């Protein structure tokens, strides 16, 4: 699927190549205008899973798996377990934000998506799926850029759900929205 951003990037690179080949040392570069045709192919943030088949926060539990630290960040597996009495489907990226308390205020920018979406994961009762969250060490940022704020954990929204689950992960988040402090992968089978 070609997105508008990809089409624009291709058009801009082509225009730069044309201009680079046509310029001489005696003439200043000329500007050109590129008109792009509209496209109906825009990447969707939602899945094609029927609403009735999706796993919702009220039928899932959430735990953190074993964390793995590296230079400047920590990776945490989120483990979703189907605690309901029906088979349900998770597909896509969960929403993840730092939060001041289980029912507290979300802190800073929500997690950005990392990697490609995976296919649907069907969870029978008791079944599990995972997604990984990478949290940068926000104390590496200057205070004026981050706005360090104590956090109690994470609000995690199952894909296509507006209700959040809470998982404790006390630490510090950036209250200012310009810091890319969390990244999340798509849900995958365990």
PDB file of N, CA and C in Angstrom, residues 46-87:
ATOM      1  N   UNK A  46      -6.767   1.468  12.396  1.00  0.00           N
ATOM      2  CA  UNK A  46      -7.623   0.468  13.001  1.00  0.00           C
ATOM      3  C   UNK A  46      -7.509  -0.846  12.251  1.00  0.00           C
ATOM      4  N   UNK A  47      -8.049  -1.888  12.858  1.00  0.00           N
ATOM      5  CA  UNK A  47      -7.995  -3.206  12.241  1.00  0.00           C
ATOM      6  C   UNK A  47      -9.311  -3.512  11.556  1.00  0.00           C
ATOM      7  N   UNK A  48      -9.321  -4.608  10.811  1.00  0.00           N
ATOM      8  CA  UNK A  48     -10.534  -5.063  10.145  1.00  0.00           C
ATOM      9  C   UNK A  48     -11.229  -6.156  10.949  1.00  0.00           C
ATOM     10  N   UNK A  49     -10.886  -6.312  12.211  1.00  0.00           N
ATOM     11  CA  UNK A  49     -11.491  -7.328  13.064  1.00  0.00           C
ATOM     12  C   UNK A  49     -12.863  -6.822  13.510  1.00  0.00           C
ATOM     13  N   UNK A  50     -13.919  -7.630  13.347  1.00  0.00           N
ATOM     14  CA  UNK A  50     -15.239  -7.187  13.813  1.00  0.00           C
ATOM     15  C   UNK A  50     -15.204  -6.827  15.296  1.00  0.00           C
ATOM     16  N   UNK A  51     -15.921  -5.785  15.662  1.00  0.00           N
ATOM     17  CA  UNK A  51     -15.928  -5.297  17.043  1.00  0.00           C
ATOM     18  C   UNK A  51     -16.277  -6.417  18.014  1.00  0.00           C
ATOM     19  N   UNK A  52     -17.245  -7.243  17.680  1.00  0.00           N
ATOM     20  CA  UNK A  52     -17.684  -8.313  18.581  1.00  0.00           C
ATOM     21  C   UNK A  52     -16.593  -9.344  18.852  1.00  0.00           C
ATOM     22  N   UNK A  53     -15.600  -9.458  17.976  1.00  0.00           N
ATOM     23  CA  UNK A  53     -14.537 -10.456  18.136  1.00  0.00           C
ATOM     24  C   UNK A  53     -13.292  -9.915  18.836  1.00  0.00           C
ATOM     25  N   UNK A  54     -13.185  -8.607  19.001  1.00  0.00           N
ATOM     26  CA  UNK A  54     -11.983  -8.001  19.581  1.00  0.00           C
ATOM     27  C   UNK A  54     -11.905  -8.248  21.086  1.00  0.00           C
ATOM     28  N   UNK A  55     -10.683  -8.412  21.582  1.00  0.00           N
ATOM     29  CA  UNK A  55     -10.453  -8.485  23.022  1.00  0.00           C
ATOM     30  C   UNK A  55     -10.560  -7.075  23.593  1.00  0.00           C
ATOM     31  N   UNK A  56     -11.223  -6.946  24.721  1.00  0.00           N
ATOM     32  CA  UNK A  56     -11.361  -5.645  25.368  1.00  0.00           C
ATOM     33  C   UNK A  56     -10.661  -5.669  26.727  1.00  0.00           C
ATOM     34  N   UNK A  57     -10.410  -4.500  27.265  1.00  0.00           N
ATOM     35  CA  UNK A  57      -9.685  -4.380  28.528  1.00  0.00           C
ATOM     36  C   UNK A  57     -10.359  -5.153  29.657  1.00  0.00           C
ATOM     37  N   UNK A  58     -11.697  -5.219  29.652  1.00  0.00           N
ATOM     38  CA  UNK A  58     -12.385  -5.897  30.753  1.00  0.00           C
ATOM     39  C   UNK A  58     -12.261  -7.420  30.701  1.00  0.00           C
ATOM     40  N   UNK A  59     -11.743  -7.982  29.619  1.00  0.00           N
ATOM     41  CA  UNK A  59     -11.551  -9.431  29.556  1.00  0.00           C
ATOM     42  C   UNK A  59     -10.072  -9.807  29.423  1.00  0.00           C
ATOM     43  N   UNK A  60      -9.193  -8.860  29.733  1.00  0.00           N
ATOM     44  CA  UNK A  60      -7.750  -9.101  29.671  1.00  0.00           C
ATOM     45  C   UNK A  60      -7.097  -8.743  30.996  1.00  0.00           C
ATOM     46  N   UNK A  61      -6.033  -9.457  31.337  1.00  0.00           N
ATOM     47  CA  UNK A  61      -5.144  -9.003  32.405  1.00  0.00           C
ATOM     48  C   UNK A  61      -3.816  -8.656  31.743  1.00  0.00           C
ATOM     49  N   UNK A  62      -3.016  -7.869  32.437  1.00  0.00           N
ATOM     50  CA  UNK A  62      -1.758  -7.395  31.870  1.00  0.00           C
ATOM     51  C   UNK A  62      -0.657  -7.517  32.904  1.00  0.00           C
ATOM     52  N   UNK A  63       0.468  -8.064  32.478  1.00  0.00           N
ATOM     53  CA  UNK A  63       1.652  -8.162  33.327  1.00  0.00           C
ATOM     54  C   UNK A  63       2.869  -7.752  32.522  1.00  0.00           C
ATOM     55  N   UNK A  64       3.907  -7.325  33.244  1.00  0.00           N
ATOM     56  CA  UNK A  64       5.197  -7.061  32.604  1.00  0.00           C
ATOM     57  C   UNK A  64       6.019  -8.335  32.632  1.00  0.00           C
ATOM     58  N   UNK A  65       6.643  -8.659  31.515  1.00  0.00           N
ATOM     59  CA  UNK A  65       7.593  -9.764  31.477  1.00  0.00           C
ATOM     60  C   UNK A  65       8.945  -9.272  31.968  1.00  0.00           C
ATOM     61  N   UNK A  66       9.951 -10.068  31.747  1.00  0.00           N
ATOM     62  CA  UNK A  66      11.308  -9.730  32.186  1.00  0.00           C
ATOM     63  C   UNK A  66      11.851  -8.571  31.353  1.00  0.00           C
ATOM     64  N   UNK A  67      12.290  -7.512  32.037  1.00  0.00           N
ATOM     65  CA  UNK A  67      12.822  -6.341  31.341  1.00  0.00           C
ATOM     66  C   UNK A  67      14.259  -6.590  30.907  1.00  0.00           C
ATOM     67  N   UNK A  68      14.653  -5.883  29.860  1.00  0.00           N
ATOM     68  CA  UNK A  68      16.001  -6.006  29.312  1.00  0.00           C
ATOM     69  C   UNK A  68      16.547  -4.604  29.084  1.00  0.00           C
ATOM     70  N   UNK A  69      17.624  -4.257  29.771  1.00  0.00           N
ATOM     71  CA  UNK A  69      18.203  -2.930  29.643  1.00  0.00           C
ATOM     72  C   UNK A  69      19.313  -2.881  28.620  1.00  0.00           C
ATOM     73  N   UNK A  70      19.436  -1.728  27.989  1.00  0.00           N
ATOM     74  CA  UNK A  70      20.543  -1.471  27.071  1.00  0.00           C
ATOM     75  C   UNK A  70      20.940  -0.014  27.253  1.00  0.00           C
ATOM     76  N   UNK A  71      21.919   0.432  26.526  1.00  0.00           N
ATOM     77  CA  UNK A  71      22.410   1.800  26.673  1.00  0.00           C
ATOM     78  C   UNK A  71      21.285   2.800  26.434  1.00  0.00           C
ATOM     79  N   UNK A  72      20.854   3.446  27.483  1.00  0.00           N
ATOM     80  CA  UNK A  72      19.881   4.522  27.347  1.00  0.00           C
ATOM     81  C   UNK A  72      18.426   4.113  27.288  1.00  0.00           C
ATOM     82  N   UNK A  73      18.115   2.812  27.398  1.00  0.00           N
ATOM     83  CA  UNK A  73      16.709   2.406  27.340  1.00  0.00           C
ATOM     84  C   UNK A  73      16.501   1.059  28.025  1.00  0.00           C
ATOM     85  N   UNK A  74      15.224   0.756  28.262  1.00  0.00           N
ATOM     86  CA  UNK A  74      14.808  -0.523  28.829  1.00  0.00           C
ATOM     87  C   UNK A  74      13.686  -1.055  27.949  1.00  0.00           C
ATOM     88  N   UNK A  75      13.723  -2.347  27.625  1.00  0.00           N
ATOM     89  CA  UNK A  75      12.653  -2.978  26.860  1.00  0.00           C
ATOM     90  C   UNK A  75      11.862  -3.878  27.796  1.00  0.00           C
ATOM     91  N   UNK A  76      10.530  -3.715  27.752  1.00  0.00           N
ATOM     92  CA  UNK A  76       9.644  -4.467  28.632  1.00  0.00           C
ATOM     93  C   UNK A  76       8.594  -5.202  27.813  1.00  0.00           C
ATOM     94  N   UNK A  77       8.489  -6.522  27.952  1.00  0.00           N
ATOM     95  CA  UNK A  77       7.387  -7.213  27.296  1.00  0.00           C
ATOM     96  C   UNK A  77       6.092  -6.995  28.080  1.00  0.00           C
ATOM     97  N   UNK A  78       5.048  -6.609  27.384  1.00  0.00           N
ATOM     98  CA  UNK A  78       3.710  -6.548  27.959  1.00  0.00           C
ATOM     99  C   UNK A  78       3.050  -7.883  27.649  1.00  0.00           C
ATOM    100  N   UNK A  79       2.521  -8.554  28.657  1.00  0.00           N
ATOM    101  CA  UNK A  79       1.887  -9.855  28.454  1.00  0.00           C
ATOM    102  C   UNK A  79       0.390  -9.718  28.723  1.00  0.00           C
ATOM    103  N   UNK A  80      -0.395  -9.872  27.654  1.00  0.00           N
ATOM    104  CA  UNK A  80      -1.854  -9.835  27.741  1.00  0.00           C
ATOM    105  C   UNK A  80      -2.357 -11.265  27.926  1.00  0.00           C
ATOM    106  N   UNK A  81      -3.252 -11.493  28.896  1.00  0.00           N
ATOM    107  CA  UNK A  81      -3.865 -12.802  29.108  1.00  0.00           C
ATOM    108  C   UNK A  81      -5.373 -12.662  29.003  1.00  0.00           C
ATOM    109  N   UNK A  82      -6.000 -13.540  28.227  1.00  0.00           N
ATOM    110  CA  UNK A  82      -7.456 -13.541  28.092  1.00  0.00           C
ATOM    111  C   UNK A  82      -8.052 -14.164  29.352  1.00  0.00           C
ATOM    112  N   UNK A  83      -8.656 -13.340  30.205  1.00  0.00           N
ATOM    113  CA  UNK A  83      -9.294 -13.809  31.433  1.00  0.00           C
ATOM    114  C   UNK A  83     -10.801 -13.977  31.246  1.00  0.00           C
ATOM    115  N   UNK A  84     -11.285 -13.745  30.041  1.00  0.00           N
ATOM    116  CA  UNK A  84     -12.711 -13.868  29.751  1.00  0.00           C
ATOM    117  C   UNK A  84     -13.109 -15.309  29.496  1.00  0.00           C
ATOM    118  N   UNK A  85     -14.382 -15.493  29.175  1.00  0.00           N
ATOM    119  CA  UNK A  85     -14.898 -16.836  28.925  1.00  0.00           C
ATOM    120  C   UNK A  85     -15.164 -17.098  27.444  1.00  0.00           C
ATOM    121  N   UNK A  86     -14.631 -16.243  26.583  1.00  0.00           N
ATOM    122  CA  UNK A  86     -14.807 -16.421  25.142  1.00  0.00           C
ATOM    123  C   UNK A  86     -13.464 -16.224  24.450  1.00  0.00           C
ATOM    124  N   UNK A  87     -13.347 -16.758  23.253  1.00  0.00           N
ATOM    125  CA  UNK A  87     -12.171 -16.521  22.426  1.00  0.00           C
ATOM    126  C   UNK A  87     -12.298 -15.127  21.827  1.00  0.00           C
TER     127      UNK A  87
END
